Amino acid sequence: MRLVFLGAPGVGKGTQADLIASRFHHPKISTGDILREAVRNKTPLGLEAKACMDRGTLVSDDIVVGIVREKLAEPGCTNGFLLDGFPRTVAQAEALAEMLKTRGQPLDRVINISVSREEVVRRLTGRRSCPKCQAVFHVELAPPQRGGICDRCGGELIQRSDDHKDTAESRLSVYEEQTAPLIAYYREAHVLSELNGLDPVEAVHHRLVSLLAASGLT
Ligand code: AMP
């Protein structure tokens, strides 16, 4: 199963990719998580990426393509992988196609998850994340059992700085300009599947599993 999860920030790509990853035992590669870890560890990569991430703009194609190239070369990715938050530009999609062509392993499906802009802003600004284990909660939609504490690992939840309203709005504009063109790109390549992300997480997950089954992937 070689999948890309496409969609605006806040549509639930990461959550759905996590559920598919644990159900079918495939690694999830989230460029956002990798970059945030690099920022926390103050690595050269993190120092370079931080300013873009704080502003809600995209990190350079060269950097993220390099990250994904390294990850895909790991043995765990031989039998499948889920890409979350990559590609985000046509140049990244072309670089990915080239990498996969070399491996003789084309993408199986690109899942485009969509919800309205209003709902996305509500989800982003209410989102709380665990910096230790990457679990994600929402103040109204999926509150943690003990306020501010991660249910999974006991870590202290934070609001990502780029989930504050102004940066969230900029990220959505960046998505419209640079990432949304990938919908047509993958539709033309006949690998695009559309998924409405408005329902509760479990309902969207079940529809996604059916969609993958209908595509012969389960
Ligand atoms: P995410 O967690 O996927 O919303 O990503 C958070 C931030 O990381 C984005 O706003 C970008 O600054 C950066 N980022 C993540 N993935 C990419 C990518 N594929 N291309 C460029 N920048 C990225």
PDB file of C-alpha atoms and ligand atoms in Angstrom:
ATOM      1  CA  MET A   1       0.000   0.000   0.000  1.00  0.00           C
ATOM      2  CA  ARG A   2       1.688   3.189  -1.203  1.00  0.00           C
ATOM      3  CA  LEU A   3      -0.530   6.139  -0.371  1.00  0.00           C
ATOM      4  CA  VAL A   4      -0.398   9.914  -0.266  1.00  0.00           C
ATOM      5  CA  PHE A   5      -2.740  11.840   2.048  1.00  0.00           C
ATOM      6  CA  LEU A   6      -3.570  15.168   0.495  1.00  0.00           C
ATOM      7  CA  GLY A   7      -5.670  18.013   1.877  1.00  0.00           C
ATOM      8  CA  ALA A   8      -5.553  21.374   3.609  1.00  0.00           C
ATOM      9  CA  PRO A   9      -4.007  21.663   7.087  1.00  0.00           C
ATOM     10  CA  GLY A  10      -6.569  20.519   9.643  1.00  0.00           C
ATOM     11  CA  VAL A  11      -8.649  18.187   7.457  1.00  0.00           C
ATOM     12  CA  GLY A  12      -7.511  15.174   9.479  1.00  0.00           C
ATOM     13  CA  LYS A  13      -4.854  13.740   7.138  1.00  0.00           C
ATOM     14  CA  GLY A  14      -2.482  12.872   9.972  1.00  0.00           C
ATOM     15  CA  THR A  15      -5.212  11.258  12.071  1.00  0.00           C
ATOM     16  CA  GLN A  16      -6.503   9.144   9.185  1.00  0.00           C
ATOM     17  CA  ALA A  17      -2.978   8.213   8.115  1.00  0.00           C
ATOM     18  CA  ASP A  18      -2.203   7.090  11.707  1.00  0.00           C
ATOM     19  CA  LEU A  19      -5.267   4.837  11.774  1.00  0.00           C
ATOM     20  CA  ILE A  20      -4.404   3.242   8.420  1.00  0.00           C
ATOM     21  CA  ALA A  21      -0.753   2.886   9.459  1.00  0.00           C
ATOM     22  CA  SER A  22      -1.621   0.951  12.604  1.00  0.00           C
ATOM     23  CA  ARG A  23      -4.372  -1.104  10.964  1.00  0.00           C
ATOM     24  CA  PHE A  24      -2.246  -2.248   8.007  1.00  0.00           C
ATOM     25  CA  HIS A  25       1.220  -2.011   9.616  1.00  0.00           C
ATOM     26  CA  HIS A  26       2.763   0.431   7.204  1.00  0.00           C
ATOM     27  CA  PRO A  27       5.066   3.275   8.243  1.00  0.00           C
ATOM     28  CA  LYS A  28       3.660   6.787   8.129  1.00  0.00           C
ATOM     29  CA  ILE A  29       6.028   9.489   6.942  1.00  0.00           C
ATOM     30  CA  SER A  30       4.937  12.947   8.091  1.00  0.00           C
ATOM     31  CA  THR A  31       7.272  15.688   6.879  1.00  0.00           C
ATOM     32  CA  GLY A  32       5.673  18.084   9.393  1.00  0.00           C
ATOM     33  CA  ASP A  33       6.491  15.747  12.334  1.00  0.00           C
ATOM     34  CA  ILE A  34      10.057  15.215  11.074  1.00  0.00           C
ATOM     35  CA  LEU A  35      10.607  18.960  10.702  1.00  0.00           C
ATOM     36  CA  ARG A  36       9.116  19.734  14.140  1.00  0.00           C
ATOM     37  CA  GLU A  37      11.432  17.172  15.732  1.00  0.00           C
ATOM     38  CA  ALA A  38      14.411  18.763  13.955  1.00  0.00           C
ATOM     39  CA  VAL A  39      13.326  22.188  15.266  1.00  0.00           C
ATOM     40  CA  ARG A  40      13.039  20.823  18.838  1.00  0.00           C
ATOM     41  CA  ASN A  41      16.479  19.214  18.598  1.00  0.00           C
ATOM     42  CA  LYS A  42      17.946  22.373  17.050  1.00  0.00           C
ATOM     43  CA  THR A  43      19.631  20.388  14.273  1.00  0.00           C
ATOM     44  CA  PRO A  44      20.934  22.306  11.221  1.00  0.00           C
ATOM     45  CA  LEU A  45      17.812  21.152   9.358  1.00  0.00           C
ATOM     46  CA  GLY A  46      15.599  22.412  12.165  1.00  0.00           C
ATOM     47  CA  LEU A  47      17.334  25.783  12.293  1.00  0.00           C
ATOM     48  CA  GLU A  48      16.830  26.197   8.550  1.00  0.00           C
ATOM     49  CA  ALA A  49      13.169  25.119   8.607  1.00  0.00           C
ATOM     50  CA  LYS A  50      12.051  27.020  11.717  1.00  0.00           C
ATOM     51  CA  ALA A  51      11.462  30.462  10.200  1.00  0.00           C
ATOM     52  CA  CYS A  52       9.251  29.061   7.413  1.00  0.00           C
ATOM     53  CA  MET A  53       7.283  26.907   9.822  1.00  0.00           C
ATOM     54  CA  ASP A  54       6.712  29.834  12.205  1.00  0.00           C
ATOM     55  CA  ARG A  55       5.366  31.921   9.326  1.00  0.00           C
ATOM     56  CA  GLY A  56       3.237  29.079   7.967  1.00  0.00           C
ATOM     57  CA  THR A  57       5.070  29.073   4.621  1.00  0.00           C
ATOM     58  CA  LEU A  58       6.601  26.028   2.984  1.00  0.00           C
ATOM     59  CA  VAL A  59      10.091  24.764   3.670  1.00  0.00           C
ATOM     60  CA  SER A  60      12.153  24.480   0.459  1.00  0.00           C
ATOM     61  CA  ASP A  61      11.434  21.615  -1.906  1.00  0.00           C
ATOM     62  CA  ASP A  62      15.082  20.468  -1.741  1.00  0.00           C
ATOM     63  CA  ILE A  63      14.934  20.019   2.029  1.00  0.00           C
ATOM     64  CA  VAL A  64      11.691  18.069   2.164  1.00  0.00           C
ATOM     65  CA  VAL A  65      12.500  15.970  -0.892  1.00  0.00           C
ATOM     66  CA  GLY A  66      15.807  15.059   0.803  1.00  0.00           C
ATOM     67  CA  ILE A  67      13.951  14.044   3.993  1.00  0.00           C
ATOM     68  CA  VAL A  68      11.510  11.824   2.099  1.00  0.00           C
ATOM     69  CA  ARG A  69      14.256  10.275  -0.032  1.00  0.00           C
ATOM     70  CA  GLU A  70      16.106   9.218   3.147  1.00  0.00           C
ATOM     71  CA  LYS A  71      12.979   7.850   4.794  1.00  0.00           C
ATOM     72  CA  LEU A  72      11.873   5.863   1.762  1.00  0.00           C
ATOM     73  CA  ALA A  73      15.306   4.239   1.614  1.00  0.00           C
ATOM     74  CA  GLU A  74      14.720   2.676   5.051  1.00  0.00           C
ATOM     75  CA  PRO A  75      13.975  -1.071   4.977  1.00  0.00           C
ATOM     76  CA  GLY A  76      10.579  -0.576   6.687  1.00  0.00           C
ATOM     77  CA  CYS A  77       9.263   1.204   3.600  1.00  0.00           C
ATOM     78  CA  THR A  78       9.916  -1.606   1.126  1.00  0.00           C
ATOM     79  CA  ASN A  79       6.409  -3.047   1.388  1.00  0.00           C
ATOM     80  CA  GLY A  80       4.476   0.175   1.596  1.00  0.00           C
ATOM     81  CA  PHE A  81       4.244   3.601   3.188  1.00  0.00           C
ATOM     82  CA  LEU A  82       1.834   6.434   3.858  1.00  0.00           C
ATOM     83  CA  LEU A  83       2.899   9.977   3.080  1.00  0.00           C
ATOM     84  CA  ASP A  84       1.256  12.671   5.209  1.00  0.00           C
ATOM     85  CA  GLY A  85       1.902  16.308   4.250  1.00  0.00           C
ATOM     86  CA  PHE A  86       4.124  15.437   1.295  1.00  0.00           C
ATOM     87  CA  PRO A  87       4.075  16.290  -1.565  1.00  0.00           C
ATOM     88  CA  ARG A  88       2.867  19.877  -1.140  1.00  0.00           C
ATOM     89  CA  THR A  89       4.007  21.347  -4.466  1.00  0.00           C
ATOM     90  CA  VAL A  90       4.031  20.084  -8.043  1.00  0.00           C
ATOM     91  CA  ALA A  91       7.859  20.049  -7.920  1.00  0.00           C
ATOM     92  CA  GLN A  92       7.714  17.732  -4.879  1.00  0.00           C
ATOM     93  CA  ALA A  93       5.182  15.490  -6.642  1.00  0.00           C
ATOM     94  CA  GLU A  94       7.488  15.248  -9.646  1.00  0.00           C
ATOM     95  CA  ALA A  95      10.478  14.413  -7.432  1.00  0.00           C
ATOM     96  CA  LEU A  96       8.407  11.721  -5.691  1.00  0.00           C
ATOM     97  CA  ALA A  97       7.321  10.227  -9.030  1.00  0.00           C
ATOM     98  CA  GLU A  98      10.969  10.048 -10.075  1.00  0.00           C
ATOM     99  CA  MET A  99      11.999   8.323  -6.800  1.00  0.00           C
ATOM    100  CA  LEU A 100       9.217   5.776  -7.097  1.00  0.00           C
ATOM    101  CA  LYS A 101       9.932   5.147 -10.765  1.00  0.00           C
ATOM    102  CA  THR A 102      13.515   4.240  -9.863  1.00  0.00           C
ATOM    103  CA  ARG A 103      12.134   1.740  -7.334  1.00  0.00           C
ATOM    104  CA  GLY A 104       9.548   0.400  -9.806  1.00  0.00           C
ATOM    105  CA  GLN A 105       6.881   1.151  -7.169  1.00  0.00           C
ATOM    106  CA  PRO A 106       4.310   3.705  -8.361  1.00  0.00           C
ATOM    107  CA  LEU A 107       1.783   5.267  -5.983  1.00  0.00           C
ATOM    108  CA  ASP A 108      -1.368   3.206  -5.484  1.00  0.00           C
ATOM    109  CA  ARG A 109      -3.713   6.018  -4.429  1.00  0.00           C
ATOM    110  CA  VAL A 110      -3.754   9.663  -3.433  1.00  0.00           C
ATOM    111  CA  ILE A 111      -6.507  10.324  -0.901  1.00  0.00           C
ATOM    112  CA  ASN A 112      -7.743  13.898  -1.054  1.00  0.00           C
ATOM    113  CA  ILE A 113      -9.550  14.711   2.199  1.00  0.00           C
ATOM    114  CA  SER A 114     -11.710  17.826   2.165  1.00  0.00           C
ATOM    115  CA  VAL A 115     -13.738  19.857   4.660  1.00  0.00           C
ATOM    116  CA  SER A 116     -14.961  23.462   4.520  1.00  0.00           C
ATOM    117  CA  ARG A 117     -12.543  26.312   5.268  1.00  0.00           C
ATOM    118  CA  GLU A 118     -14.561  27.346   8.361  1.00  0.00           C
ATOM    119  CA  GLU A 119     -14.360  23.850   9.805  1.00  0.00           C
ATOM    120  CA  VAL A 120     -10.635  23.660   9.093  1.00  0.00           C
ATOM    121  CA  VAL A 121     -10.015  26.916  10.998  1.00  0.00           C
ATOM    122  CA  ARG A 122     -12.078  25.579  13.939  1.00  0.00           C
ATOM    123  CA  ARG A 123     -10.101  22.333  13.930  1.00  0.00           C
ATOM    124  CA  LEU A 124      -6.688  24.016  13.658  1.00  0.00           C
ATOM    125  CA  THR A 125      -7.238  26.644  16.323  1.00  0.00           C
ATOM    126  CA  GLY A 126      -8.715  24.100  18.793  1.00  0.00           C
ATOM    127  CA  ARG A 127      -6.042  21.498  18.158  1.00  0.00           C
ATOM    128  CA  ARG A 128      -3.695  20.509  20.989  1.00  0.00           C
ATOM    129  CA  SER A 129      -0.683  18.312  20.297  1.00  0.00           C
ATOM    130  CA  CYS A 130       1.669  16.200  22.346  1.00  0.00           C
ATOM    131  CA  PRO A 131       5.264  17.127  21.503  1.00  0.00           C
ATOM    132  CA  LYS A 132       6.483  13.813  22.977  1.00  0.00           C
ATOM    133  CA  CYS A 133       4.379  11.196  21.144  1.00  0.00           C
ATOM    134  CA  GLN A 134       2.677  13.375  18.466  1.00  0.00           C
ATOM    135  CA  ALA A 135      -0.847  12.434  19.650  1.00  0.00           C
ATOM    136  CA  VAL A 136      -3.414  15.029  18.644  1.00  0.00           C
ATOM    137  CA  PHE A 137      -6.481  16.249  20.598  1.00  0.00           C
ATOM    138  CA  HIS A 138      -9.060  19.004  20.179  1.00  0.00           C
ATOM    139  CA  VAL A 139     -10.451  21.188  22.926  1.00  0.00           C
ATOM    140  CA  GLU A 140     -14.073  20.516  21.866  1.00  0.00           C
ATOM    141  CA  LEU A 141     -14.079  17.637  19.395  1.00  0.00           C
ATOM    142  CA  ALA A 142     -11.612  15.253  21.077  1.00  0.00           C
ATOM    143  CA  PRO A 143     -10.675  16.636  24.504  1.00  0.00           C
ATOM    144  CA  PRO A 144      -8.034  14.796  26.557  1.00  0.00           C
ATOM    145  CA  GLN A 145      -9.339  13.065  29.704  1.00  0.00           C
ATOM    146  CA  ARG A 146      -7.239  15.275  31.979  1.00  0.00           C
ATOM    147  CA  GLY A 147      -7.065  18.854  30.750  1.00  0.00           C
ATOM    148  CA  GLY A 148      -3.746  19.626  29.105  1.00  0.00           C
ATOM    149  CA  ILE A 149      -2.277  16.130  29.580  1.00  0.00           C
ATOM    150  CA  CYS A 150      -1.753  13.583  26.801  1.00  0.00           C
ATOM    151  CA  ASP A 151      -3.953  10.469  27.250  1.00  0.00           C
ATOM    152  CA  ARG A 152      -1.376   8.325  25.469  1.00  0.00           C
ATOM    153  CA  CYS A 153       1.929   9.188  27.167  1.00  0.00           C
ATOM    154  CA  GLY A 154       1.164  11.686  29.956  1.00  0.00           C
ATOM    155  CA  GLY A 155       3.095  14.463  28.188  1.00  0.00           C
ATOM    156  CA  GLU A 156       2.063  18.097  28.467  1.00  0.00           C
ATOM    157  CA  LEU A 157      -0.097  19.164  25.523  1.00  0.00           C
ATOM    158  CA  ILE A 158       0.725  22.321  23.617  1.00  0.00           C
ATOM    159  CA  GLN A 159      -0.913  24.449  20.982  1.00  0.00           C
ATOM    160  CA  ARG A 160       1.414  24.399  17.987  1.00  0.00           C
ATOM    161  CA  SER A 161       2.538  27.956  17.314  1.00  0.00           C
ATOM    162  CA  ASP A 162       1.409  27.598  13.699  1.00  0.00           C
ATOM    163  CA  ASP A 163      -2.103  26.645  14.850  1.00  0.00           C
ATOM    164  CA  HIS A 164      -2.739  30.178  16.175  1.00  0.00           C
ATOM    165  CA  LYS A 165      -5.414  31.887  14.089  1.00  0.00           C
ATOM    166  CA  ASP A 166      -3.253  34.201  11.947  1.00  0.00           C
ATOM    167  CA  THR A 167      -0.684  31.558  11.050  1.00  0.00           C
ATOM    168  CA  ALA A 168      -3.422  28.989  10.455  1.00  0.00           C
ATOM    169  CA  GLU A 169      -5.033  31.401   7.953  1.00  0.00           C
ATOM    170  CA  SER A 170      -1.679  31.904   6.181  1.00  0.00           C
ATOM    171  CA  ARG A 171      -1.166  28.146   5.977  1.00  0.00           C
ATOM    172  CA  LEU A 172      -4.569  27.789   4.336  1.00  0.00           C
ATOM    173  CA  SER A 173      -3.688  30.445   1.742  1.00  0.00           C
ATOM    174  CA  VAL A 174      -0.367  28.706   1.065  1.00  0.00           C
ATOM    175  CA  TYR A 175      -2.295  25.458   0.656  1.00  0.00           C
ATOM    176  CA  GLU A 176      -4.699  27.022  -1.875  1.00  0.00           C
ATOM    177  CA  GLU A 177      -1.867  28.482  -3.929  1.00  0.00           C
ATOM    178  CA  GLN A 178       0.777  25.790  -3.844  1.00  0.00           C
ATOM    179  CA  THR A 179      -0.785  22.482  -2.841  1.00  0.00           C
ATOM    180  CA  ALA A 180      -4.352  22.488  -4.199  1.00  0.00           C
ATOM    181  CA  PRO A 181      -3.025  22.230  -7.814  1.00  0.00           C
ATOM    182  CA  LEU A 182      -1.939  18.692  -6.888  1.00  0.00           C
ATOM    183  CA  ILE A 183      -5.590  17.633  -6.892  1.00  0.00           C
ATOM    184  CA  ALA A 184      -5.778  18.134 -10.675  1.00  0.00           C
ATOM    185  CA  TYR A 185      -2.261  16.730 -11.075  1.00  0.00           C
ATOM    186  CA  TYR A 186      -3.194  13.420  -9.437  1.00  0.00           C
ATOM    187  CA  ARG A 187      -6.667  13.334 -10.979  1.00  0.00           C
ATOM    188  CA  GLU A 188      -5.023  13.427 -14.399  1.00  0.00           C
ATOM    189  CA  ALA A 189      -2.732  10.595 -13.299  1.00  0.00           C
ATOM    190  CA  HIS A 190      -5.886   8.553 -12.399  1.00  0.00           C
ATOM    191  CA  VAL A 191      -4.797   7.861  -8.827  1.00  0.00           C
ATOM    192  CA  LEU A 192      -6.969  10.380  -6.976  1.00  0.00           C
ATOM    193  CA  SER A 193      -9.738   9.345  -4.560  1.00  0.00           C
ATOM    194  CA  GLU A 194     -11.907  11.950  -2.846  1.00  0.00           C
ATOM    195  CA  LEU A 195     -12.869  11.583   0.815  1.00  0.00           C
ATOM    196  CA  ASN A 196     -15.204  13.918   2.687  1.00  0.00           C
ATOM    197  CA  GLY A 197     -13.534  14.570   6.051  1.00  0.00           C
ATOM    198  CA  LEU A 198     -16.412  16.267   7.845  1.00  0.00           C
ATOM    199  CA  ASP A 199     -17.793  13.240   9.733  1.00  0.00           C
ATOM    200  CA  PRO A 200     -16.371  11.990  13.043  1.00  0.00           C
ATOM    201  CA  VAL A 201     -12.923  10.349  12.816  1.00  0.00           C
ATOM    202  CA  GLU A 202     -14.188   6.748  13.033  1.00  0.00           C
ATOM    203  CA  ALA A 203     -16.801   7.242  10.293  1.00  0.00           C
ATOM    204  CA  VAL A 204     -14.232   8.785   7.939  1.00  0.00           C
ATOM    205  CA  HIS A 205     -11.851   5.923   8.742  1.00  0.00           C
ATOM    206  CA  HIS A 206     -14.485   3.308   7.822  1.00  0.00           C
ATOM    207  CA  ARG A 207     -15.211   5.026   4.524  1.00  0.00           C
ATOM    208  CA  LEU A 208     -11.504   5.177   3.823  1.00  0.00           C
ATOM    209  CA  VAL A 209     -11.054   1.463   4.511  1.00  0.00           C
ATOM    210  CA  SER A 210     -13.959   0.698   2.127  1.00  0.00           C
ATOM    211  CA  LEU A 211     -12.436   2.948  -0.494  1.00  0.00           C
ATOM    212  CA  LEU A 212      -9.077   1.149  -0.200  1.00  0.00           C
ATOM    213  CA  ALA A 213     -10.829  -2.218  -0.402  1.00  0.00           C
ATOM    214  CA  ALA A 214     -12.710  -1.100  -3.523  1.00  0.00           C
ATOM    215  CA  SER A 215      -9.342  -0.143  -5.044  1.00  0.00           C
ATOM    216  CA  GLY A 216      -8.049  -3.655  -4.326  1.00  0.00           C
ATOM    217  CA  LEU A 217      -5.588  -2.463  -1.693  1.00  0.00           C
ATOM    218  CA  THR A 218      -6.726  -4.452   1.366  1.00  0.00           C
TER     219      THR A 218
HETATM  220  P1  AMP B   1       2.134  19.984   8.843  1.00  0.00           P
HETATM  221  O1  AMP B   1       2.357  19.391  10.194  1.00  0.00           O
HETATM  222  O2  AMP B   1       2.082  18.934   7.753  1.00  0.00           O
HETATM  223  O3  AMP B   1       0.961  20.923   8.787  1.00  0.00           O
HETATM  224  O4  AMP B   1       3.451  20.862   8.517  1.00  0.00           O
HETATM  225  C1  AMP B   1       3.841  21.951   9.337  1.00  0.00           C
HETATM  226  C2  AMP B   1       4.782  22.867   8.574  1.00  0.00           C
HETATM  227  O5  AMP B   1       5.940  22.131   8.156  1.00  0.00           O
HETATM  228  C3  AMP B   1       4.214  23.445   7.278  1.00  0.00           C
HETATM  229  O6  AMP B   1       3.427  24.610   7.510  1.00  0.00           O
HETATM  230  C4  AMP B   1       5.491  23.735   6.504  1.00  0.00           C
HETATM  231  O7  AMP B   1       6.141  24.922   6.985  1.00  0.00           O
HETATM  232  C5  AMP B   1       6.371  22.554   6.876  1.00  0.00           C
HETATM  233  N1  AMP B   1       6.179  21.413   5.934  1.00  0.00           N
HETATM  234  C6  AMP B   1       5.682  20.171   6.216  1.00  0.00           C
HETATM  235  N2  AMP B   1       5.656  19.409   5.115  1.00  0.00           N
HETATM  236  C7  AMP B   1       6.142  20.164   4.103  1.00  0.00           C
HETATM  237  C8  AMP B   1       6.348  19.936   2.714  1.00  0.00           C
HETATM  238  N3  AMP B   1       6.030  18.769   2.128  1.00  0.00           N
HETATM  239  N4  AMP B   1       6.858  20.963   1.976  1.00  0.00           N
HETATM  240  C9  AMP B   1       7.200  22.122   2.540  1.00  0.00           C
HETATM  241  N5  AMP B   1       7.013  22.420   3.831  1.00  0.00           N
HETATM  242  C10 AMP B   1       6.488  21.436   4.632  1.00  0.00           C
END
